[in-house]
PDB file of C-alpha atoms in Angstrom:
ATOM      1  CA  MET A   1      16.833 -28.732  26.880  1.00 41.00           C
ATOM      2  CA  PRO A   2      17.037 -25.488  24.842  1.00 42.00           C
ATOM      3  CA  ARG A   3      16.994 -22.155  26.635  1.00 37.00           C
ATOM      4  CA  PRO A   4      13.581 -20.463  26.535  1.00 39.00           C
ATOM      5  CA  LYS A   5      13.355 -17.536  24.122  1.00 49.00           C
ATOM      6  CA  THR A   6      13.009 -14.301  26.034  1.00 59.00           C
ATOM      7  CA  HIS A   7      12.895 -12.160  22.910  1.00 63.00           C
ATOM      8  CA  ASP A   8       9.938 -13.743  21.170  1.00 78.00           C
ATOM      9  CA  ASP A   9       7.604 -12.645  18.400  1.00 84.00           C
ATOM     10  CA  ALA A  10       5.170 -11.051  20.865  1.00 90.00           C
ATOM     11  CA  LEU A  11       7.924  -8.691  22.028  1.00 93.00           C
ATOM     12  CA  ARG A  12       8.924  -8.032  18.424  1.00 93.00           C
ATOM     13  CA  VAL A  13       5.353  -7.013  17.563  1.00 92.00           C
ATOM     14  CA  ARG A  14       5.070  -4.894  20.707  1.00 93.00           C
ATOM     15  CA  LEU A  15       8.262  -3.041  19.833  1.00 95.00           C
ATOM     16  CA  LEU A  16       7.159  -2.458  16.240  1.00 94.00           C
ATOM     17  CA  ASP A  17       3.753  -1.181  17.345  1.00 93.00           C
ATOM     18  CA  ARG A  18       5.325   1.186  19.840  1.00 94.00           C
ATOM     19  CA  ALA A  19       7.904   2.385  17.301  1.00 94.00           C
ATOM     20  CA  GLY A  20       5.084   3.148  14.863  1.00 92.00           C
ATOM     21  CA  GLU A  21       3.141   5.002  17.549  1.00 91.00           C
ATOM     22  CA  LEU A  22       6.169   7.120  18.487  1.00 91.00           C
ATOM     23  CA  LEU A  23       6.844   8.015  14.860  1.00 89.00           C
ATOM     24  CA  SER A  24       3.249   8.881  14.044  1.00 85.00           C
ATOM     25  CA  SER A  25       2.556  10.896  17.191  1.00 86.00           C
ATOM     26  CA  GLU A  26       5.902  12.559  17.961  1.00 88.00           C
ATOM     27  CA  GLY A  27       8.028  12.258  14.836  1.00 86.00           C
ATOM     28  CA  ALA A  28      11.355  10.657  14.021  1.00 86.00           C
ATOM     29  CA  SER A  29      13.256  12.400  16.816  1.00 87.00           C
ATOM     30  CA  ALA A  30      11.196  10.491  19.408  1.00 88.00           C
ATOM     31  CA  LEU A  31      12.357   7.108  18.148  1.00 89.00           C
ATOM     32  CA  SER A  32      15.378   6.229  20.258  1.00 91.00           C
ATOM     33  CA  LEU A  33      16.114   2.620  21.098  1.00 93.00           C
ATOM     34  CA  ARG A  34      16.413   3.444  24.791  1.00 94.00           C
ATOM     35  CA  ARG A  35      12.979   5.065  24.892  1.00 94.00           C
ATOM     36  CA  LEU A  36      11.440   2.355  22.736  1.00 94.00           C
ATOM     37  CA  ALA A  37      12.754  -0.340  25.063  1.00 93.00           C
ATOM     38  CA  ALA A  38      11.543   1.498  28.170  1.00 93.00           C
ATOM     39  CA  ASP A  39       8.081   2.096  26.666  1.00 92.00           C
ATOM     40  CA  ALA A  40       7.786  -1.580  25.720  1.00 91.00           C
ATOM     41  CA  GLY A  41       8.972  -2.753  29.136  1.00 91.00           C
ATOM     42  CA  THR A  42      12.156  -4.388  27.912  1.00 92.00           C
ATOM     43  CA  SER A  43      15.860  -3.640  27.481  1.00 92.00           C
ATOM     44  CA  THR A  44      17.848  -2.107  24.654  1.00 92.00           C
ATOM     45  CA  THR A  45      19.633  -5.464  24.508  1.00 93.00           C
ATOM     46  CA  ALA A  46      16.325  -7.025  23.488  1.00 92.00           C
ATOM     47  CA  VAL A  47      15.876  -4.432  20.735  1.00 92.00           C
ATOM     48  CA  TYR A  48      19.385  -5.122  19.410  1.00 92.00           C
ATOM     49  CA  SER A  49      18.840  -8.864  19.725  1.00 92.00           C
ATOM     50  CA  LEU A  50      15.627  -8.729  17.688  1.00 93.00           C
ATOM     51  CA  PHE A  51      16.547  -6.086  15.111  1.00 93.00           C
ATOM     52  CA  GLY A  52      20.281  -5.481  15.203  1.00 90.00           C
ATOM     53  CA  GLY A  53      19.994  -1.706  15.551  1.00 89.00           C
ATOM     54  CA  LYS A  54      17.904   1.277  14.570  1.00 90.00           C
ATOM     55  CA  PRO A  55      18.274   1.067  10.753  1.00 89.00           C
ATOM     56  CA  ALA A  56      17.167  -2.567  10.791  1.00 91.00           C
ATOM     57  CA  LEU A  57      14.303  -1.709  13.159  1.00 92.00           C
ATOM     58  CA  VAL A  58      13.085   1.006  10.785  1.00 91.00           C
ATOM     59  CA  ARG A  59      13.292  -1.354   7.823  1.00 92.00           C
ATOM     60  CA  GLU A  60      11.371  -4.041   9.713  1.00 93.00           C
ATOM     61  CA  LEU A  61       8.767  -1.461  10.718  1.00 93.00           C
ATOM     62  CA  TYR A  62       8.226  -0.582   7.055  1.00 93.00           C
ATOM     63  CA  VAL A  63       7.972  -4.252   6.050  1.00 94.00           C
ATOM     64  CA  GLU A  64       5.639  -5.059   8.963  1.00 94.00           C
ATOM     65  CA  ALA A  65       3.318  -2.209   8.025  1.00 94.00           C
ATOM     66  CA  PHE A  66       2.888  -3.553   4.495  1.00 95.00           C
ATOM     67  CA  ARG A  67       2.725  -7.125   5.781  1.00 95.00           C
ATOM     68  CA  ARG A  68      -0.305  -6.240   7.894  1.00 95.00           C
ATOM     69  CA  LEU A  69      -1.971  -4.471   4.989  1.00 96.00           C
ATOM     70  CA  GLY A  70      -1.289  -7.454   2.741  1.00 96.00           C
ATOM     71  CA  THR A  71      -2.697  -9.876   5.305  1.00 96.00           C
ATOM     72  CA  ARG A  72      -5.966  -7.930   5.440  1.00 96.00           C
ATOM     73  CA  LEU A  73      -6.226  -7.697   1.661  1.00 97.00           C
ATOM     74  CA  ARG A  74      -5.477 -11.403   1.202  1.00 97.00           C
ATOM     75  CA  ALA A  75      -8.185 -12.265   3.739  1.00 97.00           C
ATOM     76  CA  VAL A  76     -10.814 -10.863   1.359  1.00 97.00           C
ATOM     77  CA  ASP A  77     -12.680 -13.517  -0.632  1.00 95.00           C
ATOM     78  CA  THR A  78     -11.953 -12.477  -4.217  1.00 93.00           C
ATOM     79  CA  THR A  79     -13.236 -15.624  -5.916  1.00 90.00           C
ATOM     80  CA  GLY A  80     -16.530 -14.114  -7.030  1.00 90.00           C
ATOM     81  CA  ASP A  81     -17.526 -11.148  -9.158  1.00 95.00           C
ATOM     82  CA  PRO A  82     -14.506  -8.866  -9.830  1.00 96.00           C
ATOM     83  CA  ALA A  83     -16.519  -5.674  -9.201  1.00 96.00           C
ATOM     84  CA  ASP A  84     -17.743  -6.944  -5.843  1.00 96.00           C
ATOM     85  CA  SER A  85     -14.219  -8.117  -4.994  1.00 97.00           C
ATOM     86  CA  LEU A  86     -12.809  -4.691  -5.855  1.00 97.00           C
ATOM     87  CA  ASP A  87     -15.310  -3.039  -3.507  1.00 97.00           C
ATOM     88  CA  LYS A  88     -14.389  -5.490  -0.729  1.00 97.00           C
ATOM     89  CA  LEU A  89     -10.690  -4.795  -1.186  1.00 97.00           C
ATOM     90  CA  GLY A  90     -11.417  -1.079  -0.880  1.00 97.00           C
ATOM     91  CA  THR A  91     -13.222  -1.709   2.396  1.00 97.00           C
ATOM     92  CA  ALA A  92     -10.362  -3.882   3.669  1.00 97.00           C
ATOM     93  CA  TYR A  93      -7.851  -1.153   2.830  1.00 97.00           C
ATOM     94  CA  ARG A  94      -9.679   1.348   5.037  1.00 97.00           C
ATOM     95  CA  GLU A  95     -10.123  -1.212   7.830  1.00 96.00           C
ATOM     96  CA  SER A  96      -6.386  -1.912   7.768  1.00 95.00           C
ATOM     97  CA  ALA A  97      -5.545   1.788   8.006  1.00 94.00           C
ATOM     98  CA  LEU A  98      -7.960   2.340  10.894  1.00 95.00           C
ATOM     99  CA  ALA A  99      -6.692  -0.760  12.723  1.00 94.00           C
ATOM    100  CA  ASP A 100      -3.038   0.337  12.449  1.00 92.00           C
ATOM    101  CA  PRO A 101      -3.060   4.107  11.903  1.00 91.00           C
ATOM    102  CA  HIS A 102       0.442   4.390  13.364  1.00 88.00           C
ATOM    103  CA  PHE A 103       1.738   2.324  10.439  1.00 90.00           C
ATOM    104  CA  TYR A 104       0.066   4.375   7.725  1.00 88.00           C
ATOM    105  CA  GLY A 105       2.586   7.194   7.967  1.00 83.00           C
ATOM    106  CA  VAL A 106       5.412   4.664   7.975  1.00 87.00           C
ATOM    107  CA  MET A 107       4.167   3.261   4.678  1.00 88.00           C
ATOM    108  CA  PHE A 108       3.177   6.469   2.932  1.00 84.00           C
ATOM    109  CA  GLY A 109       3.797   9.537   5.052  1.00 72.00           C
ATOM    110  CA  GLY A 110       7.558   9.863   4.991  1.00 74.00           C
ATOM    111  CA  VAL A 111       7.747   9.943   8.806  1.00 76.00           C
ATOM    112  CA  ILE A 112      11.203   8.380   8.692  1.00 79.00           C
ATOM    113  CA  PRO A 113      13.541  10.983   7.158  1.00 79.00           C
ATOM    114  CA  GLY A 114      16.229   9.490   4.975  1.00 83.00           C
ATOM    115  CA  PHE A 115      14.781   5.978   4.995  1.00 85.00           C
ATOM    116  CA  GLU A 116      14.966   4.278   1.625  1.00 88.00           C
ATOM    117  CA  PRO A 117      13.634   0.721   1.466  1.00 89.00           C
ATOM    118  CA  ASP A 118      16.004  -1.774  -0.108  1.00 91.00           C
ATOM    119  CA  ALA A 119      14.925  -3.887  -3.075  1.00 95.00           C
ATOM    120  CA  GLU A 120      13.653  -6.729  -0.887  1.00 93.00           C
ATOM    121  CA  ALA A 121      11.582  -4.411   1.329  1.00 92.00           C
ATOM    122  CA  THR A 122      10.160  -2.698  -1.759  1.00 92.00           C
ATOM    123  CA  ALA A 123       9.193  -6.063  -3.226  1.00 94.00           C
ATOM    124  CA  GLU A 124       7.457  -7.027   0.023  1.00 91.00           C
ATOM    125  CA  ALA A 125       5.581  -3.722   0.019  1.00 91.00           C
ATOM    126  CA  LEU A 126       4.381  -4.207  -3.550  1.00 91.00           C
ATOM    127  CA  ALA A 127       3.365  -7.790  -2.757  1.00 94.00           C
ATOM    128  CA  ALA A 128       0.851  -6.426  -0.252  1.00 94.00           C
ATOM    129  CA  LEU A 129      -1.124  -4.965  -3.146  1.00 93.00           C
ATOM    130  CA  ALA A 130      -1.058  -8.168  -5.219  1.00 95.00           C
ATOM    131  CA  PRO A 131      -4.724  -9.019  -4.455  1.00 97.00           C
ATOM    132  CA  LEU A 132      -5.786  -5.702  -6.006  1.00 96.00           C
ATOM    133  CA  LEU A 133      -3.831  -6.361  -9.184  1.00 96.00           C
ATOM    134  CA  GLU A 134      -5.159  -9.934  -9.384  1.00 96.00           C
ATOM    135  CA  VAL A 135      -8.805  -8.853  -9.099  1.00 97.00           C
ATOM    136  CA  ILE A 136      -8.331  -6.139 -11.700  1.00 97.00           C
ATOM    137  CA  THR A 137      -6.517  -8.486 -14.068  1.00 97.00           C
ATOM    138  CA  ASN A 138      -9.365 -11.011 -13.747  1.00 96.00           C
ATOM    139  CA  GLY A 139     -11.919  -8.276 -14.382  1.00 96.00           C
ATOM    140  CA  ILE A 140     -10.131  -7.050 -17.501  1.00 97.00           C
ATOM    141  CA  GLU A 141      -9.600 -10.559 -18.862  1.00 95.00           C
ATOM    142  CA  SER A 142     -13.272 -11.429 -18.301  1.00 95.00           C
ATOM    143  CA  GLY A 143     -14.332  -8.236 -20.092  1.00 95.00           C
ATOM    144  CA  GLN A 144     -15.924  -6.675 -17.022  1.00 95.00           C
ATOM    145  CA  PHE A 145     -13.443  -3.795 -16.604  1.00 96.00           C
ATOM    146  CA  THR A 146     -12.603  -1.345 -19.367  1.00 94.00           C
ATOM    147  CA  ALA A 147      -8.939  -0.655 -18.551  1.00 94.00           C
ATOM    148  CA  ASP A 148      -6.229  -1.523 -21.058  1.00 93.00           C
ATOM    149  CA  ARG A 149      -3.539  -2.194 -18.467  1.00 95.00           C
ATOM    150  CA  PRO A 150      -4.184  -3.669 -15.005  1.00 96.00           C
ATOM    151  CA  GLU A 151      -1.377  -1.544 -13.533  1.00 95.00           C
ATOM    152  CA  ASP A 152      -3.031   1.696 -14.630  1.00 95.00           C
ATOM    153  CA  MET A 153      -6.376   0.768 -13.116  1.00 96.00           C
ATOM    154  CA  ALA A 154      -4.735  -0.514  -9.921  1.00 96.00           C
ATOM    155  CA  MET A 155      -2.873   2.771  -9.452  1.00 94.00           C
ATOM    156  CA  ALA A 156      -6.063   4.786  -9.977  1.00 95.00           C
ATOM    157  CA  CYS A 157      -8.052   2.623  -7.546  1.00 96.00           C
ATOM    158  CA  TRP A 158      -5.274   2.765  -4.982  1.00 94.00           C
ATOM    159  CA  GLY A 159      -5.063   6.540  -5.323  1.00 95.00           C
ATOM    160  CA  ILE A 160      -8.741   6.969  -4.513  1.00 96.00           C
ATOM    161  CA  VAL A 161      -8.761   4.813  -1.386  1.00 96.00           C
ATOM    162  CA  HIS A 162      -5.389   6.138  -0.252  1.00 94.00           C
ATOM    163  CA  GLY A 163      -6.535   9.728  -0.609  1.00 94.00           C
ATOM    164  CA  LEU A 164      -9.751   9.206   1.321  1.00 95.00           C
ATOM    165  CA  VAL A 165      -8.033   7.250   4.088  1.00 95.00           C
ATOM    166  CA  SER A 166      -5.302   9.894   4.365  1.00 93.00           C
ATOM    167  CA  LEU A 167      -7.932  12.620   4.759  1.00 94.00           C
ATOM    168  CA  GLU A 168      -9.739  10.595   7.410  1.00 95.00           C
ATOM    169  CA  LEU A 169      -6.631   9.706   9.414  1.00 92.00           C
ATOM    170  CA  GLY A 170      -5.394  13.277   9.142  1.00 90.00           C
ATOM    171  CA  GLY A 171      -8.642  14.581  10.641  1.00 91.00           C
ATOM    172  CA  THR A 172      -9.246  16.865   7.678  1.00 92.00           C
ATOM    173  CA  LEU A 173     -12.721  15.629   6.748  1.00 90.00           C
ATOM    174  CA  PRO A 174     -15.700  17.750   7.843  1.00 92.00           C
ATOM    175  CA  PRO A 175     -16.772  16.727  11.365  1.00 90.00           C
ATOM    176  CA  ASP A 176     -20.392  16.101  10.352  1.00 93.00           C
ATOM    177  CA  LEU A 177     -19.420  13.784   7.474  1.00 93.00           C
ATOM    178  CA  ASP A 178     -20.168  10.074   7.769  1.00 95.00           C
ATOM    179  CA  SER A 179     -16.681   8.914   6.777  1.00 94.00           C
ATOM    180  CA  ALA A 180     -17.572   5.247   6.371  1.00 95.00           C
ATOM    181  CA  LYS A 181     -20.578   5.973   4.170  1.00 96.00           C
ATOM    182  CA  THR A 182     -18.718   8.512   2.033  1.00 95.00           C
ATOM    183  CA  TYR A 183     -15.846   6.094   1.612  1.00 96.00           C
ATOM    184  CA  GLU A 184     -18.179   3.276   0.561  1.00 97.00           C
ATOM    185  CA  LEU A 185     -19.948   5.525  -1.959  1.00 97.00           C
ATOM    186  CA  ALA A 186     -16.619   6.596  -3.467  1.00 96.00           C
ATOM    187  CA  VAL A 187     -15.317   3.025  -3.716  1.00 97.00           C
ATOM    188  CA  LYS A 188     -18.503   1.815  -5.420  1.00 96.00           C
ATOM    189  CA  ALA A 189     -18.577   4.801  -7.800  1.00 97.00           C
ATOM    190  CA  ASN A 190     -14.961   4.108  -8.740  1.00 96.00           C
ATOM    191  CA  THR A 191     -15.750   0.454  -9.461  1.00 96.00           C
ATOM    192  CA  ARG A 192     -18.777   1.421 -11.572  1.00 95.00           C
ATOM    193  CA  GLY A 193     -16.635   3.849 -13.518  1.00 95.00           C
ATOM    194  CA  TRP A 194     -14.357   1.025 -14.623  1.00 96.00           C
ATOM    195  CA  SER A 195     -17.190  -1.402 -15.385  1.00 94.00           C
ATOM    196  CA  ARG A 196     -18.557  -1.974 -18.872  1.00 84.00           C
ATOM    197  CA  THR A 197     -22.082  -2.349 -17.494  1.00 74.00           C
ATOM    198  CA  ARG A 198     -22.449   0.878 -15.490  1.00 56.00           C
TER     199      ARG A 198
END
């Protein structure tokens, strides 16, 4: 009978979540393997067993952050109208950021000084945004969107949602602003701007 796994996926996720929280709330200096293990109720041996050390933990944190974003974007039904699908992807992007705000800085905020994702991690990060590029490509090919290149439109759409989410997570929006409503209006206005039938 095989030995039961004591360092399972639930512990892996718990460690990654806590590592993201430490980085986003206290900065890179707070992320020590000893503290991470203590905060997650495990041992440093477990951290080494699961990740092999701090550099590998940081890389896995980066990949996990994009993996979660990609999972949310892929869960969106994009089989219908490309404009409607683009709006839904915008909504899913914000929902992902609000669900895992401690990962947002890992993906985009440079909270890990000196970290450079390797080619495989970069490819996994870009794969998270594949649903956006697919919807835009379909919209251009069907004549609904006016862009010449899907990549250009995808970057512009991503920039809008990323900027709004960054402002919201950073607490820099006016306190009396309805963030969800403003976000929705901006996403829909962006989609209309790219549509031939505005």
